[in-house]
Short mmCIF file of C-alpha atoms in Angstrom, two decimals:
data_model
loop_
_atom_site.label_atom_id
_atom_site.label_comp_id
_atom_site.label_asym_id
_atom_site.label_seq_id
_atom_site.Cartn_x
_atom_site.Cartn_y
_atom_site.Cartn_z
CA MET Q 1 -29.51 30.66 -12.35
CA ALA Q 2 -26.34 32.11 -10.94
CA ASN Q 3 -23.46 32.53 -13.17
CA HIS Q 4 -20.68 30.12 -11.33
CA ILE Q 5 -17.78 30.65 -12.21
CA GLN Q 6 -15.90 26.80 -13.16
CA ALA Q 7 -12.77 25.32 -12.91
CA ILE Q 8 -10.17 26.12 -16.10
CA ARG Q 9 -10.38 23.34 -18.93
CA GLY Q 10 -8.11 20.45 -18.01
CA MET Q 11 -7.58 21.69 -14.08
CA HIS Q 12 -9.64 19.60 -11.89
CA ASP Q 13 -10.24 19.29 -8.22
CA VAL Q 14 -9.78 16.63 -5.80
CA LEU Q 15 -13.08 16.42 -3.56
CA PRO Q 16 -13.18 15.36 -0.32
CA ASP Q 17 -13.97 11.88 -0.78
CA GLN Q 18 -11.30 11.68 -3.24
CA ALA Q 19 -8.68 13.03 -1.27
CA PRO Q 20 -7.97 9.45 0.75
CA LEU Q 21 -7.24 7.75 -2.32
CA TRP Q 22 -4.26 10.27 -3.03
CA GLN Q 23 -2.84 10.62 0.62
CA TYR Q 24 -2.80 6.89 0.54
CA ALA Q 25 -0.63 6.81 -2.57
CA GLU Q 26 1.66 9.93 -1.46
CA GLN Q 27 2.05 8.04 2.16
CA VAL Q 28 3.26 4.82 -0.02
CA ILE Q 29 5.44 6.86 -1.94
CA ARG Q 30 6.97 8.58 0.92
CA GLU Q 31 7.56 5.39 2.61
CA VAL Q 32 9.22 3.45 -0.45
CA LEU Q 33 11.67 6.28 -1.28
CA GLY Q 34 12.53 6.63 2.33
CA ALA Q 35 13.49 2.93 2.59
CA TYR Q 36 15.68 3.56 -0.23
CA GLY Q 37 17.54 6.74 1.43
CA TYR Q 38 16.04 9.40 -1.04
CA ASN Q 39 15.73 12.91 0.03
CA GLU Q 40 12.94 15.32 -0.71
CA ILE Q 41 13.49 18.75 -2.58
CA ARG Q 42 10.77 21.46 -2.90
CA THR Q 43 11.63 23.86 -5.83
CA PRO Q 44 9.15 26.66 -7.18
CA ILE Q 45 6.02 26.32 -9.40
CA VAL Q 46 7.20 29.22 -11.40
CA GLU Q 47 10.72 29.15 -13.32
CA LYS Q 48 12.47 31.70 -15.72
CA THR Q 49 11.36 30.54 -19.37
CA GLU Q 50 15.06 29.89 -20.48
CA LEU Q 51 15.44 27.29 -18.14
CA PHE Q 52 12.90 25.32 -20.19
CA LYS Q 53 14.45 26.62 -23.44
CA ARG Q 54 17.97 25.10 -22.59
CA SER Q 55 16.62 22.09 -21.07
CA ILE Q 56 13.71 21.01 -23.19
CA GLY Q 57 15.04 22.35 -26.28
CA GLU Q 58 13.09 25.62 -28.10
CA VAL Q 59 12.03 23.34 -31.04
CA THR Q 60 9.87 20.68 -29.21
CA ASP Q 61 6.36 20.69 -28.78
CA ILE Q 62 6.53 21.56 -25.27
CA VAL Q 63 8.38 24.74 -25.47
CA GLU Q 64 6.66 25.63 -28.74
CA LYS Q 65 2.95 24.59 -27.95
CA GLU Q 66 2.17 23.76 -24.53
CA MET Q 67 4.10 25.93 -21.71
CA TYR Q 68 2.02 28.52 -20.04
CA THR Q 69 4.63 31.35 -20.34
CA PHE Q 70 3.79 35.40 -19.52
CA ASP Q 71 5.65 38.21 -18.77
CA ASP Q 72 6.07 39.36 -15.04
CA ARG Q 73 5.63 43.05 -13.98
CA ASN Q 74 9.65 43.37 -14.41
CA GLY Q 75 9.43 42.25 -17.82
CA ASP Q 76 11.08 38.93 -17.37
CA SER Q 77 9.58 35.73 -19.27
CA LEU Q 78 8.55 33.19 -16.71
CA THR Q 79 6.67 29.74 -17.12
CA LEU Q 80 4.82 27.54 -14.96
CA ARG Q 81 7.03 24.39 -14.42
CA PRO Q 82 6.16 21.64 -17.51
CA GLU Q 83 8.35 19.20 -15.88
CA GLY Q 84 10.29 19.12 -12.75
CA THR Q 85 13.93 17.58 -13.68
CA ALA Q 86 15.02 21.43 -15.17
CA GLY Q 87 13.87 23.07 -11.61
CA CYS Q 88 15.22 20.37 -9.42
CA LEU Q 89 18.78 20.32 -11.39
CA ARG Q 90 18.79 24.21 -11.37
CA ALA Q 91 18.57 24.08 -7.72
CA CYS Q 92 21.11 21.53 -7.09
CA LEU Q 93 23.65 23.79 -9.13
CA GLU Q 94 22.67 26.97 -7.66
CA HIS Q 95 23.23 26.07 -4.05
CA GLY Q 96 26.33 24.23 -5.24
CA LEU Q 97 24.96 20.34 -4.22
CA LEU Q 98 26.51 18.90 -7.17
CA ALA Q 99 30.13 19.55 -6.37
CA ASN Q 100 31.81 16.37 -6.25
CA GLN Q 101 28.88 14.68 -4.38
CA ALA Q 102 26.06 12.27 -5.09
CA HIS Q 103 22.57 12.76 -4.51
CA ARG Q 104 19.34 10.93 -4.75
CA LEU Q 105 16.53 13.39 -4.30
CA TRP Q 106 12.77 13.42 -5.06
CA TYR Q 107 10.03 15.91 -5.49
CA TYR Q 108 6.44 15.79 -6.07
CA GLY Q 109 3.85 18.46 -7.32
CA PRO Q 110 1.77 19.89 -9.70
CA MET Q 111 3.32 20.37 -13.50
CA TYR Q 112 1.40 22.84 -16.31
CA ARG Q 113 1.09 22.06 -20.15
CA HIS Q 114 -1.69 23.44 -22.48
CA GLU Q 115 -2.65 20.10 -24.22
CA ARG Q 116 -5.71 18.69 -25.32
CA PRO Q 117 -7.48 17.34 -22.11
CA GLN Q 118 -8.36 13.70 -22.28
CA LYS Q 119 -8.52 10.74 -19.33
CA GLY Q 120 -5.04 10.79 -17.79
CA ARG Q 121 -3.96 13.91 -19.57
CA TYR Q 122 -4.34 17.35 -17.63
CA ARG Q 123 -3.39 20.88 -18.05
CA GLN Q 124 -2.54 20.81 -14.42
CA PHE Q 125 -1.07 17.09 -13.55
CA TYR Q 126 0.61 16.10 -10.42
CA GLN Q 127 4.05 14.18 -10.80
CA LEU Q 128 6.53 12.31 -8.69
CA GLY Q 129 10.01 12.88 -9.84
CA VAL Q 130 13.04 11.30 -9.08
CA GLU Q 131 16.62 12.34 -9.80
CA THR Q 132 20.22 11.16 -8.59
CA TYR Q 133 23.48 12.80 -9.96
CA GLY Q 134 27.19 11.62 -9.55
CA MET Q 135 26.73 7.84 -10.25
CA ALA Q 136 27.89 6.56 -13.16
CA GLY Q 137 27.45 2.77 -13.21
CA PRO Q 138 23.96 0.39 -14.21
CA ASP Q 139 23.46 -0.24 -10.32
CA ILE Q 140 22.06 3.45 -9.78
CA ASP Q 141 19.74 2.87 -12.97
CA ALA Q 142 18.43 -0.64 -11.71
CA GLU Q 143 17.50 0.93 -8.32
CA LEU Q 144 15.00 3.40 -10.08
CA ILE Q 145 13.67 0.31 -11.56
CA LEU Q 146 13.65 -1.16 -8.12
CA ILE Q 147 12.08 1.49 -6.43
CA MET Q 148 9.20 1.68 -9.10
CA HIS Q 149 8.71 -2.16 -8.93
CA ARG Q 150 8.35 -1.97 -4.96
CA LEU Q 151 6.08 1.09 -5.21
CA TRP Q 152 3.66 -0.77 -7.73
CA GLN Q 153 3.76 -3.64 -5.26
CA ARG Q 154 2.84 -2.03 -2.56
CA LEU Q 155 0.03 0.13 -4.49
CA GLY Q 156 -1.14 -3.43 -5.65
CA ILE Q 157 -0.94 -2.51 -9.45
CA ARG Q 158 2.51 -4.63 -10.45
CA GLU Q 159 0.15 -7.19 -12.60
CA LYS Q 160 -0.87 -3.85 -14.40
CA ILE Q 161 2.02 -2.44 -15.59
CA ARG Q 162 5.26 -3.78 -17.41
CA LEU Q 163 8.42 -2.56 -18.11
CA GLU Q 164 10.08 -1.28 -21.42
CA ILE Q 165 13.88 -0.77 -21.81
CA ASN Q 166 16.17 0.28 -24.23
CA SER Q 167 19.78 1.71 -24.51
CA LEU Q 168 20.45 5.21 -26.55
CA GLY Q 169 24.40 4.68 -26.51
CA THR Q 170 26.65 7.52 -26.22
CA ILE Q 171 25.69 11.22 -27.80
CA ALA Q 172 28.39 10.41 -30.73
CA GLU Q 173 26.97 6.64 -31.40
CA ARG Q 174 23.22 8.20 -31.40
CA SER Q 175 24.59 11.04 -34.02
CA ALA Q 176 25.76 8.46 -36.20
CA TYR Q 177 22.86 6.36 -35.91
CA ARG Q 178 20.60 9.61 -36.73
CA GLU Q 179 22.29 9.97 -40.02
CA SER Q 180 21.38 6.52 -40.90
CA LEU Q 181 17.76 6.87 -39.55
CA VAL Q 182 17.18 10.47 -41.62
CA GLY Q 183 18.37 8.42 -44.85
CA TYR Q 184 16.27 5.81 -44.16
CA PHE Q 185 13.23 8.02 -43.81
CA LYS Q 186 13.76 10.13 -46.68
CA ALA Q 187 13.75 7.14 -48.76
CA HIS Q 188 10.17 6.43 -47.77
CA LEU Q 189 8.50 10.34 -47.35
CA ASP Q 190 5.32 9.07 -48.85
CA GLN Q 191 4.60 6.89 -45.76
CA LEU Q 192 5.36 9.63 -43.27
CA ASP Q 193 2.64 11.62 -41.76
CA ALA Q 194 2.49 15.49 -40.76
CA ASP Q 195 4.17 14.97 -37.50
CA SER Q 196 6.75 12.65 -38.78
CA LEU Q 197 8.00 15.31 -41.51
CA ARG Q 198 8.15 17.99 -38.84
CA ARG Q 199 10.23 16.05 -37.06
CA LEU Q 200 12.52 14.56 -39.48
CA GLU Q 201 14.84 17.57 -39.64
CA THR Q 202 14.56 18.41 -35.89
CA ASN Q 203 13.76 15.46 -33.99
CA PRO Q 204 14.11 12.54 -36.21
CA LEU Q 205 14.30 9.65 -33.01
CA ARG Q 206 10.78 10.84 -32.07
CA ILE Q 207 9.21 9.13 -35.42
CA LEU Q 208 10.24 5.75 -33.81
CA ASP Q 209 7.88 6.68 -31.00
CA THR Q 210 5.03 7.64 -32.74
CA LYS Q 211 1.28 6.27 -32.15
CA ASN Q 212 -0.14 6.64 -35.71
CA PRO Q 213 -1.00 2.85 -36.45
CA ALA Q 214 -0.56 4.19 -40.30
CA MET Q 215 3.34 4.35 -39.29
CA LYS Q 216 3.80 0.98 -38.06
CA ASP Q 217 5.13 -0.64 -40.94
CA VAL Q 218 7.79 2.17 -41.85
CA VAL Q 219 8.72 2.43 -38.55
CA SER Q 220 9.50 -1.69 -37.61
CA GLY Q 221 11.90 -1.18 -41.08
CA ALA Q 222 14.03 1.58 -39.69
CA PRO Q 223 17.49 0.58 -38.57
CA ALA Q 224 17.99 -0.44 -35.00
CA LEU Q 225 20.27 1.98 -32.45
CA MET Q 226 21.26 -1.12 -30.67
CA ASP Q 227 23.56 -1.63 -33.92
CA TYR Q 228 25.36 1.45 -33.32
CA LEU Q 229 26.30 1.14 -29.71
CA GLY Q 230 29.85 0.89 -28.89
CA GLU Q 231 31.33 -1.84 -26.71
CA ALA Q 232 30.99 0.69 -22.98
CA SER Q 233 27.63 1.39 -24.09
CA ARG Q 234 26.78 -2.32 -24.55
CA ALA Q 235 28.42 -3.42 -21.19
CA HIS Q 236 26.47 -0.72 -19.25
CA PHE Q 237 23.10 -1.93 -20.95
CA ASP Q 238 24.03 -5.43 -19.90
CA GLY Q 239 25.17 -5.03 -16.57
CA PHE Q 240 21.59 -3.12 -16.10
CA ARG Q 241 19.79 -6.18 -17.37
CA GLN Q 242 21.66 -8.68 -15.32
CA ILE Q 243 20.72 -6.69 -12.31
CA LEU Q 244 17.38 -7.12 -13.16
CA ASP Q 245 17.61 -10.42 -13.87
CA ASP Q 246 18.97 -11.50 -10.66
CA LEU Q 247 15.99 -9.99 -8.48
CA GLY Q 248 13.54 -11.43 -10.75
CA VAL Q 249 12.21 -8.24 -12.41
CA ALA Q 250 10.54 -8.58 -15.85
CA TYR Q 251 11.00 -6.39 -18.53
CA GLU Q 252 10.89 -6.08 -22.42
CA ILE Q 253 13.57 -4.65 -24.82
CA ASN Q 254 11.82 -2.03 -26.96
CA MET Q 255 13.96 -1.01 -29.62
CA ARG Q 256 11.86 1.88 -30.37
CA LEU Q 257 11.69 3.38 -27.15
CA VAL Q 258 13.78 6.94 -27.81
CA ARG Q 259 13.75 10.58 -26.22
CA GLY Q 260 14.64 13.42 -28.27
CA LEU Q 261 16.76 15.21 -26.32
CA ASP Q 262 20.80 14.71 -27.13
CA TYR Q 263 21.60 15.12 -23.52
CA TYR Q 264 20.06 11.57 -22.83
CA CYS Q 265 22.51 8.54 -22.98
CA ASN Q 266 22.46 4.75 -22.01
CA THR Q 267 19.64 3.50 -19.81
CA VAL Q 268 15.94 4.75 -21.17
CA PHE Q 269 12.77 2.89 -19.76
CA GLU Q 270 9.03 3.41 -19.52
CA TRP Q 271 6.37 1.62 -17.34
CA VAL Q 272 3.30 1.37 -19.70
CA THR Q 273 -0.20 -0.35 -19.35
CA ASP Q 274 -2.87 -1.14 -21.64
CA GLU Q 275 -5.83 0.15 -19.43
CA LEU Q 276 -5.79 3.83 -19.82
CA GLY Q 277 -6.32 4.06 -23.49
CA SER Q 278 -4.00 6.12 -25.42
CA GLN Q 279 -2.26 7.41 -22.00
CA GLY Q 280 -0.80 4.25 -21.43
CA THR Q 281 2.85 5.39 -20.14
CA VAL Q 282 2.75 5.77 -16.27
CA CYS Q 283 6.30 6.39 -15.65
CA ALA Q 284 8.95 7.13 -17.71
CA GLY Q 285 12.84 7.82 -17.04
CA GLY Q 286 16.46 7.19 -18.01
CA ARG Q 287 20.10 8.51 -17.87
CA TYR Q 288 20.88 12.12 -18.90
CA ASP Q 289 24.58 12.80 -18.29
CA GLY Q 290 24.47 15.66 -20.65
CA LEU Q 291 22.01 17.90 -18.91
CA ILE Q 292 24.19 19.25 -16.14
CA GLU Q 293 26.67 20.86 -18.46
CA GLN Q 294 23.98 21.86 -21.07
CA LEU Q 295 22.78 24.08 -17.98
CA GLY Q 296 26.01 25.11 -17.42
CA GLY Q 297 27.23 22.82 -14.97
CA LYS Q 298 30.17 20.82 -14.57
CA ALA Q 299 29.84 17.39 -16.41
CA SER Q 300 28.73 14.88 -14.53
CA HIS Q 301 26.02 11.43 -14.55
CA ALA Q 302 22.40 12.09 -14.11
CA VAL Q 303 19.48 9.13 -14.24
CA GLY Q 304 16.09 9.88 -13.07
CA PHE Q 305 12.11 9.22 -13.85
CA ALA Q 306 8.86 10.88 -13.42
CA MET Q 307 5.45 9.39 -12.58
CA GLY Q 308 2.31 10.78 -13.49
CA ILE Q 309 0.10 10.66 -10.11
CA GLU Q 310 -3.44 10.86 -11.40
CA ARG Q 311 -2.77 7.87 -13.88
CA VAL Q 312 -1.40 5.80 -10.95
CA LEU Q 313 -4.25 6.75 -9.30
CA ALA Q 314 -6.87 5.76 -11.76
CA LEU Q 315 -4.96 2.40 -11.89
CA VAL Q 316 -5.57 2.02 -7.92
CA GLU Q 317 -9.04 3.08 -8.66
CA SER Q 318 -9.63 -0.15 -10.29
CA LEU Q 319 -8.68 -2.41 -7.71
CA ALA Q 320 -11.53 -4.35 -5.73
CA ASP Q 321 -10.07 -3.36 -2.39
CA VAL Q 322 -7.75 -0.18 -1.70
CA PRO Q 323 -6.59 -0.03 1.82
CA VAL Q 324 -7.50 3.32 2.42
CA SER Q 325 -7.29 5.00 6.03
CA ARG Q 326 -11.14 6.35 7.00
CA THR Q 327 -11.17 10.19 7.64
CA VAL Q 328 -12.65 9.81 10.91
CA ASP Q 329 -12.04 7.13 13.58
CA ALA Q 330 -14.43 8.77 16.28
CA TYR Q 331 -17.53 11.12 16.39
CA LEU Q 332 -18.47 13.32 19.24
CA ILE Q 333 -22.19 13.93 19.99
CA ARG Q 334 -22.90 16.57 22.35
CA VAL Q 335 -26.65 17.10 23.61
CA GLY Q 336 -27.24 19.86 26.12
CA GLU Q 337 -25.62 23.00 27.51
CA GLN Q 338 -23.51 21.67 29.55
CA ALA Q 339 -22.63 18.68 27.33
CA GLU Q 340 -21.51 20.93 25.04
CA ARG Q 341 -19.13 22.77 27.14
CA ALA Q 342 -17.82 19.67 28.70
CA GLY Q 343 -17.15 17.61 25.49
CA MET Q 344 -15.03 20.49 23.58
CA ARG Q 345 -12.78 20.20 26.72
CA PHE Q 346 -12.71 16.27 26.45
CA ALA Q 347 -12.19 16.38 22.74
CA GLU Q 348 -8.99 18.46 23.31
CA SER Q 349 -7.73 16.01 26.21
CA LEU Q 350 -8.34 12.96 23.99
CA ARG Q 351 -6.65 14.46 20.90
CA THR Q 352 -3.49 15.44 23.51
CA GLU Q 353 -3.31 12.06 24.73
CA VAL Q 354 -4.07 9.81 21.71
CA PRO Q 355 -2.70 12.11 18.99
CA GLU Q 356 -3.26 9.34 16.30
CA LEU Q 357 -6.96 9.34 16.94
CA LYS Q 358 -8.88 10.88 14.05
CA LEU Q 359 -11.83 12.50 16.15
CA GLN Q 360 -14.84 14.57 14.89
CA VAL Q 361 -16.85 16.69 17.42
CA HIS Q 362 -20.47 17.39 16.10
CA CYS Q 363 -20.85 21.13 16.02
CA GLY Q 364 -23.86 23.23 15.01
CA GLY Q 365 -26.34 21.67 17.54
CA GLY Q 366 -29.28 19.35 16.94
CA SER Q 367 -31.27 16.88 18.36
CA PHE Q 368 -29.45 13.56 19.34
CA LYS Q 369 -31.15 11.44 16.38
CA SER Q 370 -30.05 14.05 13.59
CA GLN Q 371 -26.20 14.13 15.45
CA PHE Q 372 -26.13 10.18 15.59
CA LYS Q 373 -27.30 10.20 12.07
CA LYS Q 374 -24.46 12.69 11.36
CA ALA Q 375 -21.80 10.19 13.04
CA ASP Q 376 -22.97 7.38 11.05
CA LYS Q 377 -22.52 9.10 8.13
CA SER Q 378 -19.03 10.24 8.81
CA GLY Q 379 -18.09 6.71 8.61
CA ALA Q 380 -16.37 6.58 11.86
CA GLU Q 381 -15.74 3.44 14.17
CA PHE Q 382 -17.51 4.77 17.17
CA ALA Q 383 -19.55 7.43 18.35
CA VAL Q 384 -18.80 9.10 21.74
CA ILE Q 385 -21.83 10.23 23.29
CA LEU Q 386 -22.02 13.09 25.80
CA GLY Q 387 -25.21 14.30 26.97
CA ASP Q 388 -26.17 16.63 30.46
CA ASP Q 389 -26.69 13.46 32.69
CA GLU Q 390 -23.55 11.79 31.73
CA VAL Q 391 -21.65 15.27 32.53
CA SER Q 392 -23.31 14.79 35.91
CA ARG Q 393 -22.23 11.41 36.49
CA GLY Q 394 -18.84 11.77 35.21
CA GLU Q 395 -19.17 9.40 32.50
CA ILE Q 396 -18.89 9.00 28.61
CA ALA Q 397 -20.61 6.68 26.64
CA VAL Q 398 -18.98 4.95 23.53
CA LYS Q 399 -20.94 2.85 20.96
CA PRO Q 400 -19.78 1.05 18.06
CA LEU Q 401 -20.83 2.07 14.65
CA ARG Q 402 -19.87 -1.01 12.57
CA LEU Q 403 -20.49 -4.59 13.01
CA GLU Q 404 -16.96 -5.46 13.02
CA ASN Q 405 -16.94 -3.48 16.71
CA ALA Q 406 -19.58 -4.55 18.02
CA ALA Q 407 -18.09 -7.68 19.61
CA GLU Q 408 -15.81 -5.62 21.30
CA THR Q 409 -18.21 -3.13 23.00
CA SER Q 410 -21.55 -2.52 22.98
CA GLN Q 411 -22.58 0.97 24.14
CA ALA Q 412 -20.55 1.17 27.14
CA SER Q 413 -20.40 3.87 29.77
CA MET Q 414 -17.11 4.88 31.07
CA SER Q 415 -14.86 7.58 32.89
CA GLU Q 416 -13.03 9.85 30.86
CA ARG Q 417 -9.90 8.12 31.79
CA GLN Q 418 -11.33 4.97 30.61
CA ALA Q 419 -12.38 6.57 27.41
CA VAL Q 420 -8.65 7.68 26.96
CA ASP Q 421 -7.70 4.46 27.55
CA PHE Q 422 -9.93 2.66 25.35
CA PHE Q 423 -8.70 4.83 22.42
CA ARG Q 424 -5.12 5.10 23.22
CA GLN Q 425 -5.46 0.87 23.28
CA ARG Q 426 -7.17 0.77 19.95
CA TYR Q 427 -5.52 3.81 17.52
CA GLY Q 428 -2.21 4.87 19.72
CA LYS Q 429 1.05 3.45 18.43
CA ASN Q 430 2.59 2.76 22.03
#
């Protein structure tokens, strides 16, 4: 047996029969974000390692354990992006987009983390990121929730996902809370697991987000961050909630929902599901006003979210009926030397006049029977049949391949002009 090279562990292929589902979700994403006036930005997959050390923090699992980092031929340390926020913000600062301006941006593409692969978690995974800059009020925080709410509805998975929200307050308020939290956990060291003991000095808020069920009791007794919020932070959170209430968006306040990095403030949120096991977070976001200054820019406002595409598609796939468009609308069968030449010319003419039509031309020869089997297997709605006899008569046969189309036309012979008009009427936009 040949020794075939296989894909890297945790990096998966999207095969042709899976691609239509991805394309469907990507199209819905583009339409929803376009409806809210968001613009796409595309940034490199590789960035300087220092960018992620400064944005994510050197004492984090991502930087310490999970990044794909290497030295290039010039000796520079480069990293495959583990997330998209840092690169998006770097691009905006580099090109002067944040000078007294407000922006609504989105990006989409692969991210890389060296984690233990499991369902819903890969080493190369796709992510949608949405970032907004220059807007301080809770209305833009709420707008991000409304975008996701609408996206879940369009994808048919709103009932499978719930929204959890919290407020982190200001850096100063969180600093006071952190002291209280560390004091509480130090009084309960015997109940902390290894990860929590490690985080106690470096990232104590992340202990609240532990997935270890044995930690449930000690975490539930910890001080609540909400008790440390000042008037302005409470007003921001109340304003955010009011908008969601006004528009009927259901949510739960999760007092243990945190972010471990200091540049996060005020609103944080997650969309979670119970249908994907331990990988239940589908989308996470929040306000990170402190990051722009941390990366060398002028202090400003920022809020965004990131959504895991594979996890969303796992939920969409579980639906009984996913409206994925077919790959092929019509399949052109050519039998005979003259038909092969004429058929290729007709196919190009048809694509020109009906650009929306997905037309596949049979190539490689074969009998009419074998070609017809391939036409049916393609999933096309119609077979377009051209033999030497049809060429001599200036005709083309169109045959429905699906029962739902049989009433419109049985196999019918028509002129090229009539065939073009038939497909334009069915598939054309005008």
